[in-house]
PDB file of C-alpha atoms in Angstrom:
ATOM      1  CA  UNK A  25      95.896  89.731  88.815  1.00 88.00           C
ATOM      2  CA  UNK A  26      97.819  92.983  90.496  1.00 89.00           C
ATOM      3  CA  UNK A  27      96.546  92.896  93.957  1.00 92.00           C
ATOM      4  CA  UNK A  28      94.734  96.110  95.295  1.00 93.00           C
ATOM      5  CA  UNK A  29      96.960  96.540  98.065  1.00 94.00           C
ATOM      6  CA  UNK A  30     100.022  97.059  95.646  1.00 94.00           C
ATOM      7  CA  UNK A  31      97.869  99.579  94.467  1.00 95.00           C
ATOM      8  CA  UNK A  32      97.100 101.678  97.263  1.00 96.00           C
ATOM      9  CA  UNK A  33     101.138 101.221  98.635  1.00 94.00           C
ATOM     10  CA  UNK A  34     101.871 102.241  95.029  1.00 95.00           C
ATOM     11  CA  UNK A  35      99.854 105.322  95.359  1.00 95.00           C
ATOM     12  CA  UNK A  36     101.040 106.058  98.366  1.00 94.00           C
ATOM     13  CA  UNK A  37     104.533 105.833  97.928  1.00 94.00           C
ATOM     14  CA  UNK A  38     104.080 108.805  95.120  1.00 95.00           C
ATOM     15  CA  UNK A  39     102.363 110.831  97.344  1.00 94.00           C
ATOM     16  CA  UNK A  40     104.989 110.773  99.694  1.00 92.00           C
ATOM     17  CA  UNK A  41     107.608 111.721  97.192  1.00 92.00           C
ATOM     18  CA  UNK A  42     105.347 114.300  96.156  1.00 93.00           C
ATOM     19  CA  UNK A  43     105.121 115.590  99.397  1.00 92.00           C
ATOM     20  CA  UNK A  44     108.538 115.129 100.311  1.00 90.00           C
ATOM     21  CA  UNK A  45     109.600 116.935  96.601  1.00 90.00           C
ATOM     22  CA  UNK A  46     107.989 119.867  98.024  1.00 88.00           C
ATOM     23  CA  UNK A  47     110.299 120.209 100.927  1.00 85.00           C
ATOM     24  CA  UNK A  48     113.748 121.790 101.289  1.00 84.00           C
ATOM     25  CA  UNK A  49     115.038 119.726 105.183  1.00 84.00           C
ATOM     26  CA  UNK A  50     114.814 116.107 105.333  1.00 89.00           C
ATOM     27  CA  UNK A  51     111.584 114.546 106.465  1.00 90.00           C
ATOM     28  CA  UNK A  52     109.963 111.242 106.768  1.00 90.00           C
ATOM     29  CA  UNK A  53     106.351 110.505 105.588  1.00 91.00           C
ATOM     30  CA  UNK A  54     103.518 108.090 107.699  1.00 93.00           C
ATOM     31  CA  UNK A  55     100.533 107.730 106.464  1.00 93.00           C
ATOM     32  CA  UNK A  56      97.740 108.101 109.029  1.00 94.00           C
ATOM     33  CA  UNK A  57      94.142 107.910 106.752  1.00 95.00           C
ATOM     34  CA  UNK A  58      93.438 106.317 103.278  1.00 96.00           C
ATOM     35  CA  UNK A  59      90.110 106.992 102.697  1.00 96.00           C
ATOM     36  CA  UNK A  60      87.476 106.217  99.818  1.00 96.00           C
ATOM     37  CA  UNK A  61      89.897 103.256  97.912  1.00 97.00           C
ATOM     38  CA  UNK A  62      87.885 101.848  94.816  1.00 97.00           C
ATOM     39  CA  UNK A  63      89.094  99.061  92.658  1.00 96.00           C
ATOM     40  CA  UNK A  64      87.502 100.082  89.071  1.00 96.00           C
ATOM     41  CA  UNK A  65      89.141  97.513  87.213  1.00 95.00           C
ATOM     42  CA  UNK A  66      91.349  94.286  87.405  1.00 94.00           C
ATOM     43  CA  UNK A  67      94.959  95.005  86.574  1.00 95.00           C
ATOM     44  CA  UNK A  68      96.601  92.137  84.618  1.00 94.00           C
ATOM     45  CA  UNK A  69     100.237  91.055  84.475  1.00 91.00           C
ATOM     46  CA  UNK A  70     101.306  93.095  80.934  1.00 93.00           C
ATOM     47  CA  UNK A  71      99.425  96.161  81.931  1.00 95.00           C
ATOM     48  CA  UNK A  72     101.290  99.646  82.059  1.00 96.00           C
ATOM     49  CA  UNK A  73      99.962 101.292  85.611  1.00 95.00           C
ATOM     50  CA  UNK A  74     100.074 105.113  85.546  1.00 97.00           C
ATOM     51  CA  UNK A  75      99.676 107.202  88.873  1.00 97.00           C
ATOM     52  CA  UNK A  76      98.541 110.806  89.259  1.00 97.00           C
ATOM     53  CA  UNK A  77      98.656 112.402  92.528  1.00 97.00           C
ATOM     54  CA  UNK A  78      97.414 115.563  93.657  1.00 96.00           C
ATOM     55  CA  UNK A  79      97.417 117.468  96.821  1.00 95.00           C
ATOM     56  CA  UNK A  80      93.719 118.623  97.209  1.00 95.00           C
ATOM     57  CA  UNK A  81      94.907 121.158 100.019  1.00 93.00           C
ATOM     58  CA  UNK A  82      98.335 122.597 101.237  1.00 92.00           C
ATOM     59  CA  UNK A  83     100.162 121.047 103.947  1.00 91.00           C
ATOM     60  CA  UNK A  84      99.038 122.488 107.381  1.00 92.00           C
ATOM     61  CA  UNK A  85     100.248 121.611 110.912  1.00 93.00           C
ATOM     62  CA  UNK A  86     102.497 118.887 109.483  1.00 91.00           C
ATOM     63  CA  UNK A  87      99.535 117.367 107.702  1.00 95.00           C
ATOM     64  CA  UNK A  88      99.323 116.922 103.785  1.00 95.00           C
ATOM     65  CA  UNK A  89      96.040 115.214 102.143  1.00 96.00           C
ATOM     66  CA  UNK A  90      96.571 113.726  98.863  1.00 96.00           C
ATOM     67  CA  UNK A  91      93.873 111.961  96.009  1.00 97.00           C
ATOM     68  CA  UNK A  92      95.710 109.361  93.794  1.00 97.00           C
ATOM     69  CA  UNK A  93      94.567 107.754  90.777  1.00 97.00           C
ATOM     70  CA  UNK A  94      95.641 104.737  88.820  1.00 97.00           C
ATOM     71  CA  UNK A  95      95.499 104.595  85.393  1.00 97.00           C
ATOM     72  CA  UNK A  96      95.789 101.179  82.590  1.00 97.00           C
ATOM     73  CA  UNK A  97      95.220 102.457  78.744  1.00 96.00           C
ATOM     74  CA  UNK A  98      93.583 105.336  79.756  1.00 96.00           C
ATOM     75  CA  UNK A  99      90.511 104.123  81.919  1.00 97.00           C
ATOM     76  CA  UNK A 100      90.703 104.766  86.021  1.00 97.00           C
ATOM     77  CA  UNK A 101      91.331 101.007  87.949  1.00 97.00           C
ATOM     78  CA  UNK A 102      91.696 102.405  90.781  1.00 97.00           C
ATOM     79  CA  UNK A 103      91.622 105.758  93.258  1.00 97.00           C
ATOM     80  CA  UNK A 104      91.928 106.849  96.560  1.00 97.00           C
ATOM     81  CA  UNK A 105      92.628 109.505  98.822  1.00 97.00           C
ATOM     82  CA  UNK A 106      95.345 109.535 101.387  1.00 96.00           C
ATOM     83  CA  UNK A 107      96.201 111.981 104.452  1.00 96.00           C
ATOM     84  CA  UNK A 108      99.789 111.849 105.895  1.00 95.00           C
ATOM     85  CA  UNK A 109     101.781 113.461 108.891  1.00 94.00           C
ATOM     86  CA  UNK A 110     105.346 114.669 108.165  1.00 93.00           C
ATOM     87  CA  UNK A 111     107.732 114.759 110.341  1.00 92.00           C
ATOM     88  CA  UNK A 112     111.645 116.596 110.127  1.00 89.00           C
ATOM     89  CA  UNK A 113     114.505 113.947 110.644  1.00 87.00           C
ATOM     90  CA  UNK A 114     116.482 114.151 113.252  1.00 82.00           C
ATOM     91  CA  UNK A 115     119.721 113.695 111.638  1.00 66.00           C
TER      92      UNK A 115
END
């Protein structure tokens, strides 16, 4: 069995690049909330995991909320939502 928190770091790992896509300097991402995680399903060694993220408001005050979904043939095994601070790189 795919453990849940694989999940959730999966998840969140696309929501940062989503976030970071979306950004023209370099920043870093930390997540500071994940909210509402539900584990629909059992996900199986064989299984093809798809993840849609969407931002479910724009980023404000260095602050970008996020919902993420997993997907295995079709049916939801698990979802979440996510809320993460950004912060520009010093380089």
């Amino acid at each position: 069995v795919f453990p849940g928190v694989l999940l959730v770091e999966a998840m969140a790992q696309t929501g940062g690049l989503l976030v970071l896509s979306q950004l023209k300097d370099k920043y870093s991402t930390y997540f500071i909330r994940i909210d509402n995680v539900k584990f629909r399903k059992k996900v199986v060694p064989g299984d093809t995991l798809i993840l849609k993220i969407e931002m479910t408001s724009p980023i404000r005050r260095g602050i970008a909320n996020m919902r993420g979904l997993c997907y295995v043939r079709g049916k939801v095994v698990a979802e979440g939502e996510f809320m993460a601070q950004i912060v520009k790189n010093n380089n």
